Short mmCIF file of C-alpha atoms and ligand atoms in Angstrom, two decimals:
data_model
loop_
_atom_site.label_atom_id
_atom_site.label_comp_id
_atom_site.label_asym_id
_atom_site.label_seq_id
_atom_site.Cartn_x
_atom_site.Cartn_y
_atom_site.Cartn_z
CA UNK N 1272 -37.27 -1.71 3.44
CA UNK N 1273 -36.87 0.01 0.29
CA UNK N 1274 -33.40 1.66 1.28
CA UNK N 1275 -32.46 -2.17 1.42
CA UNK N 1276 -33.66 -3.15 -2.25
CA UNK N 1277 -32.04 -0.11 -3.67
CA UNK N 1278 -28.69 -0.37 -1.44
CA UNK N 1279 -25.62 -0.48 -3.61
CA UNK N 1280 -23.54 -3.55 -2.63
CA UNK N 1281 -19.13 -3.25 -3.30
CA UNK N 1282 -18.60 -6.81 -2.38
CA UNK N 1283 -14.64 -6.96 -2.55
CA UNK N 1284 -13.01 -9.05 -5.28
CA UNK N 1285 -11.15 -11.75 -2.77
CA UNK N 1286 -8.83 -13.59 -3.16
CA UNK N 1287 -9.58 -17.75 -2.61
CA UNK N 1288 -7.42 -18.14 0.63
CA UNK N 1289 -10.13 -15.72 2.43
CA UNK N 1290 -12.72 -18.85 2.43
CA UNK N 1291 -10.52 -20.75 4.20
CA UNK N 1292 -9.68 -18.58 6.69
CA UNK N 1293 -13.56 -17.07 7.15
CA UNK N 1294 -15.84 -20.26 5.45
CA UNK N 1295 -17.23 -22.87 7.44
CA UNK N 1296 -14.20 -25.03 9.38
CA UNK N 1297 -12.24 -22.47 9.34
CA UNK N 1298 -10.23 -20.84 12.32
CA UNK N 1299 -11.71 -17.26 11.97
CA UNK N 1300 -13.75 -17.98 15.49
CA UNK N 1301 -10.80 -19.19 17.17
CA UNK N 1302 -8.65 -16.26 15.88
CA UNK N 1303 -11.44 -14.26 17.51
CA UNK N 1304 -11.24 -16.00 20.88
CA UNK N 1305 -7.27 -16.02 21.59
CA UNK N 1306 -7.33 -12.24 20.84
CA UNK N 1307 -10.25 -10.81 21.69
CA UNK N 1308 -10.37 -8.01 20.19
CA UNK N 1309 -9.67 -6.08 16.67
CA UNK N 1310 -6.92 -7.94 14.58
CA UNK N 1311 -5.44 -7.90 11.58
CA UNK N 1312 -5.19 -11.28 9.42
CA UNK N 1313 -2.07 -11.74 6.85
CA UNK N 1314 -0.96 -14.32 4.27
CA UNK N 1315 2.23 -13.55 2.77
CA UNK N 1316 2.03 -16.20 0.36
CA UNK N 1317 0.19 -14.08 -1.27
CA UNK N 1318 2.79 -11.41 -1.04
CA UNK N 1319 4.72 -14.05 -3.36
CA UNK N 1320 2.72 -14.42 -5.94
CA UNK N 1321 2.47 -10.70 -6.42
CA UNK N 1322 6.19 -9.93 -6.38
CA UNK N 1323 6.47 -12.77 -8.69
CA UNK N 1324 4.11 -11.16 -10.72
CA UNK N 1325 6.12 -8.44 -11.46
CA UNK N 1326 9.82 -9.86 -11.27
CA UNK N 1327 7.81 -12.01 -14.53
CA UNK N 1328 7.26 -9.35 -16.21
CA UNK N 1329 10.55 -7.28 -16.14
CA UNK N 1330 11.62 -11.10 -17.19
CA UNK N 1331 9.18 -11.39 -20.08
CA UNK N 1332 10.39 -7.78 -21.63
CA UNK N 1333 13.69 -9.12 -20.86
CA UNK N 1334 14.46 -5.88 -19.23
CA UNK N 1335 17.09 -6.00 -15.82
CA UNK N 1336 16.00 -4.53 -13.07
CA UNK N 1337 14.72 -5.01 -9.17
CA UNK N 1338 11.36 -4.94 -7.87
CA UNK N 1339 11.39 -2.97 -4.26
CA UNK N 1340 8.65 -3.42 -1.54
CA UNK N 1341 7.54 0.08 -0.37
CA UNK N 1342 7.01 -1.16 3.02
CA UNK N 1343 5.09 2.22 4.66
CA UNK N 1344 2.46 0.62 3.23
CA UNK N 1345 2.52 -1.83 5.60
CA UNK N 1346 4.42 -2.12 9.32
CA UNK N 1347 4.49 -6.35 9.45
CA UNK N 1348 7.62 -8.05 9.33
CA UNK N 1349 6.30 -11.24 7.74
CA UNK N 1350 6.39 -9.47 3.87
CA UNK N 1351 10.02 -8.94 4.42
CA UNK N 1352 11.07 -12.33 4.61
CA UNK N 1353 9.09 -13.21 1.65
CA UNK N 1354 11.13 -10.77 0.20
CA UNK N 1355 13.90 -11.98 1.19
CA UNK N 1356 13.21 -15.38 -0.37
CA UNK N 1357 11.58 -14.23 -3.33
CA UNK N 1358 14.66 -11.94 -4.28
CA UNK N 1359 12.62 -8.58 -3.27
CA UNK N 1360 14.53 -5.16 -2.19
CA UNK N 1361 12.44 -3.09 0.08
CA UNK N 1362 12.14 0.35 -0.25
CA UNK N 1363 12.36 2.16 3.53
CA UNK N 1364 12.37 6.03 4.64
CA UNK N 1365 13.47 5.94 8.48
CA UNK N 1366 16.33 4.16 10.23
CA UNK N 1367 13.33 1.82 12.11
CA UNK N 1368 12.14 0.69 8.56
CA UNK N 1369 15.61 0.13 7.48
CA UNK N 1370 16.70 -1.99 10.82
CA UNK N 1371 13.37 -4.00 10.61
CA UNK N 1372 14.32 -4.94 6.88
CA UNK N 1373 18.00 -5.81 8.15
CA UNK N 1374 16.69 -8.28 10.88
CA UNK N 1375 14.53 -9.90 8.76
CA UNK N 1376 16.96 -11.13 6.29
CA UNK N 1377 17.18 -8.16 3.65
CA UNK N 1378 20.40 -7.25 2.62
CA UNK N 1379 21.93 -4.14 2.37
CA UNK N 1380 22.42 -3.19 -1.44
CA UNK N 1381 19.08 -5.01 -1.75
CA UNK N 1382 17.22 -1.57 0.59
CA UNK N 1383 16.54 1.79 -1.39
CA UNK N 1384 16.20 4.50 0.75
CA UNK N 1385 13.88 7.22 0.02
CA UNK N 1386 12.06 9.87 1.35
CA UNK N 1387 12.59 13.39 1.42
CA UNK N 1388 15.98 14.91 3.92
CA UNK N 1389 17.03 12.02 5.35
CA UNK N 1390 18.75 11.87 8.88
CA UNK N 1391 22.76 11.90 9.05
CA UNK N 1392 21.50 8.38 10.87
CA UNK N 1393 19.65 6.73 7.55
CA UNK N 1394 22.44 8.24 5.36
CA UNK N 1395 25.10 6.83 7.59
CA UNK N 1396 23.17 3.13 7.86
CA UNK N 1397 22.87 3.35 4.11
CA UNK N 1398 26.96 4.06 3.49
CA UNK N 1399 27.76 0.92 6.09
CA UNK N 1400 24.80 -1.37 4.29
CA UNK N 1401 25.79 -0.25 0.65
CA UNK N 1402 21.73 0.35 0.17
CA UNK N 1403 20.80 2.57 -2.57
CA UNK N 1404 19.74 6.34 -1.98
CA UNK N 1405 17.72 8.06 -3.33
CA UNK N 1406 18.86 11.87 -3.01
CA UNK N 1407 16.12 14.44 -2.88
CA UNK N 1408 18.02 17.64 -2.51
CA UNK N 1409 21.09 19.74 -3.06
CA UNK N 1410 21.84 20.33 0.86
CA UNK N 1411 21.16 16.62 1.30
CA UNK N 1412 23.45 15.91 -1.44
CA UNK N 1413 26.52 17.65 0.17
CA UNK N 1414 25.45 15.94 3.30
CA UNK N 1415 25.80 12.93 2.15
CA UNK N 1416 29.52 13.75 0.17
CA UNK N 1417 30.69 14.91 3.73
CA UNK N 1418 29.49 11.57 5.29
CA UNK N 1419 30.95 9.65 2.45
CA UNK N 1420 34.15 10.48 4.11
CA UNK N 1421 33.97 8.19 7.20
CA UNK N 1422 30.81 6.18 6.33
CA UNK N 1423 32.53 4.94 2.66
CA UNK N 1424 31.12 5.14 -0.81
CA UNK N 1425 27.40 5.93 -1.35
CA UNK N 1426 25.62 4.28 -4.05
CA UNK N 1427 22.78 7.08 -5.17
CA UNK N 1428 19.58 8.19 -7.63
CA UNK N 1429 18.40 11.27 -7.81
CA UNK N 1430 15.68 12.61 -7.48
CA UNK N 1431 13.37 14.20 -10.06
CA UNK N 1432 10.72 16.56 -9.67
CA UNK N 1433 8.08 15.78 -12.64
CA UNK N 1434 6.75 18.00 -14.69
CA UNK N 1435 3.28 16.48 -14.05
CA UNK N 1436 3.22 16.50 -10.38
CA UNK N 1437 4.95 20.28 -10.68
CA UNK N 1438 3.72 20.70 -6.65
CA UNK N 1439 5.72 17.68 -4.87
CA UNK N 1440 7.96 18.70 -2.54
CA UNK N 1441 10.25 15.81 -3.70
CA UNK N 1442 13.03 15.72 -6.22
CA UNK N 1443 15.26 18.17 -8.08
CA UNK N 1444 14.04 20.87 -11.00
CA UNK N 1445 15.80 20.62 -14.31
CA UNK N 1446 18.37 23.17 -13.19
CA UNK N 1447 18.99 21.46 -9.45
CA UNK N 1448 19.94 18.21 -11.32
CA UNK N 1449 22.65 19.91 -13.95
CA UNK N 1450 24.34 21.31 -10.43
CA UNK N 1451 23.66 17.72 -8.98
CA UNK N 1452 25.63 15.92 -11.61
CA UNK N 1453 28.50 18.35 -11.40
CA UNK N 1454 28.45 18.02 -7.81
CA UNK N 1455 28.67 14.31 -8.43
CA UNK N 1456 31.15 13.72 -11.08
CA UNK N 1457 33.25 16.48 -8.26
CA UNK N 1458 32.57 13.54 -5.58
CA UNK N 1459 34.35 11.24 -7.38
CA UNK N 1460 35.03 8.27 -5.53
CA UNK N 1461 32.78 9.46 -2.46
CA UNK N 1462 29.96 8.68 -4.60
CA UNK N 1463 28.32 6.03 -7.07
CA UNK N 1464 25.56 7.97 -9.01
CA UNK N 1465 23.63 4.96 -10.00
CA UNK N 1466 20.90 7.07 -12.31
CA UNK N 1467 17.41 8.59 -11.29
CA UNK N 1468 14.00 8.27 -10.07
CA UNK N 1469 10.86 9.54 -9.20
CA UNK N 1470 7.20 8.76 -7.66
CA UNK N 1471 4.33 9.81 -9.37
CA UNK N 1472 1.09 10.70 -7.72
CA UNK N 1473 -1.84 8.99 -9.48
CA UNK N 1474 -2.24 5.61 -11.04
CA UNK N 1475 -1.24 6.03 -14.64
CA UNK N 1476 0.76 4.45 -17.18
CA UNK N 1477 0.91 7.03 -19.65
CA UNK N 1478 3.17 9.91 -17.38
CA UNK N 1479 5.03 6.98 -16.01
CA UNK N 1480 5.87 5.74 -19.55
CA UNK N 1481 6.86 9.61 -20.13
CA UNK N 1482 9.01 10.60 -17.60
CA UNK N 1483 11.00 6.80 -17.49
CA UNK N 1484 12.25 7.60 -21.10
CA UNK N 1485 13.07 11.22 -20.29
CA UNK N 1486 15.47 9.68 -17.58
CA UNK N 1487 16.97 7.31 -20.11
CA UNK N 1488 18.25 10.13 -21.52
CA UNK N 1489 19.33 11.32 -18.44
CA UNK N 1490 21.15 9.07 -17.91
CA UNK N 1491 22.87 8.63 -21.13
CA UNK N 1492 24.06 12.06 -21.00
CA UNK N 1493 25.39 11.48 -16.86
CA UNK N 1494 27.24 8.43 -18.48
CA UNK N 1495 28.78 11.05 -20.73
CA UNK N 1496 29.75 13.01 -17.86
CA UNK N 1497 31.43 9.85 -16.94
CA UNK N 1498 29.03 8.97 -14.05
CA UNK N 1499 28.01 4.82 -14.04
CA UNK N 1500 24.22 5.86 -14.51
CA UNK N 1501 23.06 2.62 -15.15
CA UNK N 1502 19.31 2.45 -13.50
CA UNK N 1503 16.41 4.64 -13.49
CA UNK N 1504 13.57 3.95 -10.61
CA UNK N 1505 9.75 4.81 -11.45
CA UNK N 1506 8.43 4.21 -7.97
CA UNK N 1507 5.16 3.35 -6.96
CA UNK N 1508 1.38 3.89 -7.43
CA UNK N 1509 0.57 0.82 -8.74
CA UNK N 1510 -2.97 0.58 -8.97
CA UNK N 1511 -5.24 -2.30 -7.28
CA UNK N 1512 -8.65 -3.95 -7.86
CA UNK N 1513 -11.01 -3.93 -5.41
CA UNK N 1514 -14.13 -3.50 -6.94
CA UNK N 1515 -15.83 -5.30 -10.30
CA UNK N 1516 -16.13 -2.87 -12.81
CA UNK N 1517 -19.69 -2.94 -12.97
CA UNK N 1518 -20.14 -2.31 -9.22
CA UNK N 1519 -17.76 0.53 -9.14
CA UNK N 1520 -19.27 2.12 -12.61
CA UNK N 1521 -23.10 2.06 -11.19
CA UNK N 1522 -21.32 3.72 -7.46
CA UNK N 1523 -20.71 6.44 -10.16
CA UNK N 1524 -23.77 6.65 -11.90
CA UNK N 1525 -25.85 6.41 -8.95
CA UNK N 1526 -24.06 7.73 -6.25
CA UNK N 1527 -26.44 10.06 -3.71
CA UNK N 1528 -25.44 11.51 -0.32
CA UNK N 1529 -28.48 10.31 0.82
CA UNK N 1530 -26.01 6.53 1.14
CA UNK N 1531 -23.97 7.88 3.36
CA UNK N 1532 -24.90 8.62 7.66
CA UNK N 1533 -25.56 12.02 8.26
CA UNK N 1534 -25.71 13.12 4.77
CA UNK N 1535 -21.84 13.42 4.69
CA UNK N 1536 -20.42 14.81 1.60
CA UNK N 1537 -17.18 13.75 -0.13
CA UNK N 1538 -15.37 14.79 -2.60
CA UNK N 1539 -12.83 11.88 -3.59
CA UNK N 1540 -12.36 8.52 -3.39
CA UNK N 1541 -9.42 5.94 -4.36
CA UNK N 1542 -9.93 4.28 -7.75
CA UNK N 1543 -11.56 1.22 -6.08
CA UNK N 1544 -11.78 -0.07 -9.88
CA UNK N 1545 -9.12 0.18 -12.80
CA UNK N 1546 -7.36 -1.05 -15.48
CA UNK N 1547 -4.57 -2.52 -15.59
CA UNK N 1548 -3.69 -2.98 -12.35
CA UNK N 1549 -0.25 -4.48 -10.45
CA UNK N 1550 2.22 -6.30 -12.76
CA UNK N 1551 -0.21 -5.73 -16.14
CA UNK N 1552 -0.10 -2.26 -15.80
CA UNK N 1553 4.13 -2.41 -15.28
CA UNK N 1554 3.62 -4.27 -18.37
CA UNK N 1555 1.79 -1.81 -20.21
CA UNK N 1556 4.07 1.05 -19.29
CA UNK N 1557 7.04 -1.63 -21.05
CA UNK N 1558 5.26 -1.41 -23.56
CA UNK N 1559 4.40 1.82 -23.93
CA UNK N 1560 6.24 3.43 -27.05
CA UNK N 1561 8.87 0.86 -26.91
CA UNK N 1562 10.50 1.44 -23.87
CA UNK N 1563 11.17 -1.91 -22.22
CA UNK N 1564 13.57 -2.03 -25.87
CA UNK N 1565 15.26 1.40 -25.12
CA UNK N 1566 15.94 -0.05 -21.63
CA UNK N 1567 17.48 -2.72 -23.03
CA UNK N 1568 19.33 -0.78 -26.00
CA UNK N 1569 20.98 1.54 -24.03
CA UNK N 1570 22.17 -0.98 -21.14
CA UNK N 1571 19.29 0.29 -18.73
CA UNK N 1572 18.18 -1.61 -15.41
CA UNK N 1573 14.79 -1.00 -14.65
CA UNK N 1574 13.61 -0.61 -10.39
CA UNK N 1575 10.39 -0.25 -9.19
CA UNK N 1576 8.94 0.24 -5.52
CA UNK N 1577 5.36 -1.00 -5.33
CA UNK N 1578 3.94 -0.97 -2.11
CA UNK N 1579 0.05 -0.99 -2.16
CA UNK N 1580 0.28 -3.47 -5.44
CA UNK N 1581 2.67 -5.80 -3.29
CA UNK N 1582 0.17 -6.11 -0.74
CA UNK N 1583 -2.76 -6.62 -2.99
CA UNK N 1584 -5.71 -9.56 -1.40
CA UNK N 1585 -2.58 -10.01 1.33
CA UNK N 1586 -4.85 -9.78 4.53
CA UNK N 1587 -7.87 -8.46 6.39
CA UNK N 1588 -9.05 -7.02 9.03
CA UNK N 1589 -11.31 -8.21 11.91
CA UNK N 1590 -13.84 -6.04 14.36
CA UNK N 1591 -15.91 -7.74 16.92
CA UNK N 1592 -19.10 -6.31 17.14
CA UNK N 1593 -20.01 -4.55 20.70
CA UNK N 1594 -23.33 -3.43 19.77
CA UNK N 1595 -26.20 -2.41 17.52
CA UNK N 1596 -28.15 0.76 17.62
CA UNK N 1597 -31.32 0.91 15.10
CA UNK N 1598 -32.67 4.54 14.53
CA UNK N 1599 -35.87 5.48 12.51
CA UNK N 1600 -34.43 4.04 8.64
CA UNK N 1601 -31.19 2.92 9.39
CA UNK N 1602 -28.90 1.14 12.19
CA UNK N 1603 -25.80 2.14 13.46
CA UNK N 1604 -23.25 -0.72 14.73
CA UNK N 1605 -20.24 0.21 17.07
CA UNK N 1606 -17.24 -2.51 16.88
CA UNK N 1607 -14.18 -3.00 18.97
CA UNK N 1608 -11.67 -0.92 17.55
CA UNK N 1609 -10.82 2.61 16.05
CA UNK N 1610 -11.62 4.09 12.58
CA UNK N 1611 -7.62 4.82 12.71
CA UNK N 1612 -7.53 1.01 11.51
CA UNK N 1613 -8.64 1.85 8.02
CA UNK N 1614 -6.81 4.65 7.34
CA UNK N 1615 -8.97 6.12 4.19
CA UNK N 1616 -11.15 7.56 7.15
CA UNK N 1617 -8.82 10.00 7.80
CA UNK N 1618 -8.26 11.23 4.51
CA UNK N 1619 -11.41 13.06 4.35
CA UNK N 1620 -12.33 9.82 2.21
CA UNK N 1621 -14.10 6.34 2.70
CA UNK N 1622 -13.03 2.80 2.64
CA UNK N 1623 -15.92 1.53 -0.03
CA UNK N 1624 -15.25 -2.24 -0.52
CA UNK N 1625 -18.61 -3.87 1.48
CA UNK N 1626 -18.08 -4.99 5.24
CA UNK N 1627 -19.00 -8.74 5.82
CA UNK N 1628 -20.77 -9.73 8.66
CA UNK N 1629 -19.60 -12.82 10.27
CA UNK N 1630 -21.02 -15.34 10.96
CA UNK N 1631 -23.54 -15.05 7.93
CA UNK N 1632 -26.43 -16.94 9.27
CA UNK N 1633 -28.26 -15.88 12.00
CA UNK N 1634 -32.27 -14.94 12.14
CA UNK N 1635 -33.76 -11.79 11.22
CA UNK N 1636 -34.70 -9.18 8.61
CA UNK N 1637 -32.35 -7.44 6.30
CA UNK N 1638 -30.86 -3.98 7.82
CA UNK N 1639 -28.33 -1.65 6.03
CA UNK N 1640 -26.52 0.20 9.15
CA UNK N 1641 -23.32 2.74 8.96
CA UNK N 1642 -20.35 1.76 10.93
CA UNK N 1643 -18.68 3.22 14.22
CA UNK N 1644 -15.50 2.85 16.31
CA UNK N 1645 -15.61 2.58 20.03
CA UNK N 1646 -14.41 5.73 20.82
CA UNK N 1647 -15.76 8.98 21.92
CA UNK N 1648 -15.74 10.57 18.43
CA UNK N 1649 -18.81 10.92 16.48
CA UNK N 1650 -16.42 10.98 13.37
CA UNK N 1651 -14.47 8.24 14.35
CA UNK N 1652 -16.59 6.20 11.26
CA UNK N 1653 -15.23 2.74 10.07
CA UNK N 1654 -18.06 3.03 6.83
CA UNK N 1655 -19.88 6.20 6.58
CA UNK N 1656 -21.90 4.34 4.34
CA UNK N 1657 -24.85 2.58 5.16
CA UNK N 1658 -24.02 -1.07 4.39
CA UNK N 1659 -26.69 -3.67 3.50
CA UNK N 1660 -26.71 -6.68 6.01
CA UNK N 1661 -28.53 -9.79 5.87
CA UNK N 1662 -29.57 -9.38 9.53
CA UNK N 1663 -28.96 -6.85 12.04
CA UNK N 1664 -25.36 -7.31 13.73
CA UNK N 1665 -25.18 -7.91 17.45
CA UNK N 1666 -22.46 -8.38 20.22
CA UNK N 1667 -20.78 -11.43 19.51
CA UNK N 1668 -20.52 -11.26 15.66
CA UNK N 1669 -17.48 -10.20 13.93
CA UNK N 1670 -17.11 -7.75 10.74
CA UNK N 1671 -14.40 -8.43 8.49
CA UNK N 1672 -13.08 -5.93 6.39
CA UNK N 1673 -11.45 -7.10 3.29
CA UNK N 1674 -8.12 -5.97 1.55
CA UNK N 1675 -6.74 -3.91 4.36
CA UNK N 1676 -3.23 -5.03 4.22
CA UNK N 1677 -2.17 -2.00 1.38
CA UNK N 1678 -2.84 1.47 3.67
CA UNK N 1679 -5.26 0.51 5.46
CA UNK N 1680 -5.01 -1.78 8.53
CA UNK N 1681 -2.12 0.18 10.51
CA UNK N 1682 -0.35 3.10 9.10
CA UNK N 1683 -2.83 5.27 11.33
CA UNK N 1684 -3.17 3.25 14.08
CA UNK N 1685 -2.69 4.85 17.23
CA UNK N 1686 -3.54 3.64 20.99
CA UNK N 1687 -6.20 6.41 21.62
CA UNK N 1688 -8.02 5.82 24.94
CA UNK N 1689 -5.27 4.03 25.50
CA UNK N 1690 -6.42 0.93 23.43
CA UNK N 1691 -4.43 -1.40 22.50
CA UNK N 1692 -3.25 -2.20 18.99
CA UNK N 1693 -4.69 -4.87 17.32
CA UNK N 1694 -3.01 -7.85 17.19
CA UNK N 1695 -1.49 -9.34 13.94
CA UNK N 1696 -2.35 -13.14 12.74
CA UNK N 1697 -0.08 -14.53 9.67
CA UNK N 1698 -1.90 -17.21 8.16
CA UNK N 1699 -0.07 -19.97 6.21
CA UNK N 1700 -0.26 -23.40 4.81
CA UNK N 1701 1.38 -26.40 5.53
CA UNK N 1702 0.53 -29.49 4.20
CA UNK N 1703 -2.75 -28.45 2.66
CA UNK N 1704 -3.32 -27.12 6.35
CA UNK N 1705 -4.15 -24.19 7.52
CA UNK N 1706 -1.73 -22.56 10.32
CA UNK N 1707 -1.69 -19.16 12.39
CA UNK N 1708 0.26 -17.77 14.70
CA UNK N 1709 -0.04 -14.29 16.10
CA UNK N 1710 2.80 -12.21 14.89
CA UNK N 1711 5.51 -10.88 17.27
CA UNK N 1712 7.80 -8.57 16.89
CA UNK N 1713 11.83 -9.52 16.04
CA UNK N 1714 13.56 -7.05 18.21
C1 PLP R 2416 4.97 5.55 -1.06
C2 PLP R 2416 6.06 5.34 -2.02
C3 PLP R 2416 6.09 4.17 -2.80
C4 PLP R 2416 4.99 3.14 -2.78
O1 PLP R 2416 3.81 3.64 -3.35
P1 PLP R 2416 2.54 2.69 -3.62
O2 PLP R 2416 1.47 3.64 -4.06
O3 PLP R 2416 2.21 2.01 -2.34
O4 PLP R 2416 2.92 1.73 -4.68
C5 PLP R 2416 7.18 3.99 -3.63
N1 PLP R 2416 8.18 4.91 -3.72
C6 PLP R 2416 8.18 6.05 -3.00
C7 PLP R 2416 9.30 6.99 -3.13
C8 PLP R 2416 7.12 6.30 -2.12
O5 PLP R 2416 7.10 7.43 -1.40
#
């Protein structure tokens, strides 16, 4: 059993809700049972606590500003209404997205719309709501002047392309945006230009930092062109803990192919580890060369769309087991459901944070086994990896995948072999118990 001794274990940092959902008394097994299949497990009071997170820090810098959910990250309606109780915009890039935000309480000038060419639709729906737009081109930028015309004034951004990402196919060059402030201050009442943002690729404060105090000026000089230009955006990318430090630093040091089934080779992974993460690292770009005071100096309001960093320790996912398959030094367990369910499969990339086998006890020997969908793939692979068990899994148990809710759990989730979907649980509590209810849609 030496693979065992020397298996590298990425338990997932977890938030304390999880054991009482999964621990012993808790309604895991009977979540199991009414669905019977795959499912996906949600607590959006958790969802609160991060947005507060944030919405404290802009607060503690004493810089104005809203706090947008990018909600692509995730397709549930329950976030929504904690944004709309917790005074959270959403951030949406089809006219579904922005409909589902509507009917769950979200107001209209509280939606951003971004995205790159947007449908006359979207535009339209954003002109009757009064939701914010961010404008990613010239053409779309005329489009949206014409529609001004019957829809009413559009409130906009635009768009900028950043020097560090110089290959996005989002957001205007430094020439594009001179033409697009003419064009605007031409628009006159058509249009509100409201400022500028951007979405950076990466997790980083420092670029972020950067290019947020290049659009001050920005907008100072817009304001001189007599445009309101009163808010810049900075997007998303927030980055998230899964891992411990020390767990993710020795998957680094020691990292083989030799871990992974059939010797598969990869090339990148997500930072499953860094620092700062969610609100601290909003914090540190405030307070990186001053700039939460030139937002206030020069009258700035600060927005921000975090979507993975929203959804941070906000759910799970759940896989029955269907069977267990041991070859010469290693096991290979198939589960109820489709790789398509943790989407960092089909980046050419893996999902790292550790499976847990449910329930824990059980007899038998330690086995460390990779982990396949029930499909007719042989790359449809929950964990390439082989992951160390305490015993070997068998029909019946469950394997709970933690941290889905950011990515993961459904924005690749298709009904191949004509599957269903798996069903969505919100979890809650209500005095000091804990409730579910399987999540339906509004409309
Ligand atoms: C995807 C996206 C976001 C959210 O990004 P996260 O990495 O989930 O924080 C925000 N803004 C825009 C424009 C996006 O495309």
């Amino acid at each position: 059993m030496d693979l065992i001794d020397t298996q590298l274990r990425l338990p997932a940092v977890e938030p304390e809700w999880v054991e009482r959902v999964r621990g012993p008394g808790g309604p895991l097994a009977d979540m199991a049972h009414a669905v019977g299949g795959p499912f996906h497990v949600l607590h959006p009071a958790r969802f609160a606590e991060n947005a507060a997170g944030f919405r404290r820090v802009l607060a503690e810098h004493q810089v104005p500003g809203r706090v947008y959910f990018g909600k692509k990250a995730n397709k549930s309606g329950c976030w929504l209404e904690e944004c709309a109780r917790t005074d959270t915009g959403v951030d949406v890039a089809s006219v579904p997205e922005f409909a589902e935000a509507l009917a769950h309480g979200i107001r209209g000038h509280e939606i951003v719309v971004t995205g790159a060419a947007k449908s006359d639709r979207l535009i339209w729906l954003a002109a009757r709501h009064g939701a914010l737009l961010a404008v990613d081109a010239l053409d779309e930028l005329d489009r949206v002047c014409a529609l001004a015309e019957t829809a009413g004034a559009l409130r906009i951004l635009l768009r900028v392309l950043p020097e560090t990402n110089p290959h996005s196919r989002f957001g205007f060059t430094g020439d594009e945006l001179d033409e697009a402030i003419r064009r605007c201050a031409a628009a006159g009442d058509a249009l509100r230009m409201e400022g500028f943002s951007f979405h950076l690729n990466g997790y980083e404060v420092a670029p972020r930092a950067a290019l947020a105090a290049e659009l001050i000026e920005r907008c100072r000089t817009a304001r001189a062109a007599g445009l309101p230009a009163d808010s810049i955006s900075i997007g998303g990318g927030f980055a998230v803990d899964y891992l411990d430090a020390r767990d993710w630093e020795r998957f680094h040091r020691e990292y083989a192919d030799s871990w992974f089934h059939a010797e598969k080779k990869f090339t990148h992974f997500y930072p499953y580890h860094s620092e700062p993460t969610g609100a601290r690292m909003l914090a540190a770009i405030l307070d990186t060369d001053r700039l939460a005071a030139q937002l206030r100096e020069t009258g700035t309001r600060l927005l921000l769309e975090p979507g993975r960093a929203l959804l941070d320790g906000c759910g799970f996912t759940v896989f029955p087991v269907q069977g267990y398959k041991p070859r010469r030094d290693y096991g290979i367990v198939t589960v109820a459901g489709l790789s398509m369910s943790i989407s960092e499969q089909w980046k050419g990339s893996e999902y790292l944070p550790d499976p847990v086998l449910w329930p824990e006890s059980g007899t038998g020997e330690p086995v460390s086994a990779c982990v396949g969908g029930s499909s007719c793939l042989d790359y449809d692979m929950l964990s390439w990896r082989k992951i160390a068990f305490p015993r070997a899994p068998r029909n019946g148990d469950l394997l709970v995948y933690p941290n889905t809710a950011g990515y993961q759990m459904d924005k690749n989730e298709t009904e191949f072999h004509q599957l269903p979907l798996p069903a969505r649980i919100v979890v809650s509590t209500e005095n000091e118990q804990t409730r579910w209810r399987i999540e339906r849609p509004v409309s």
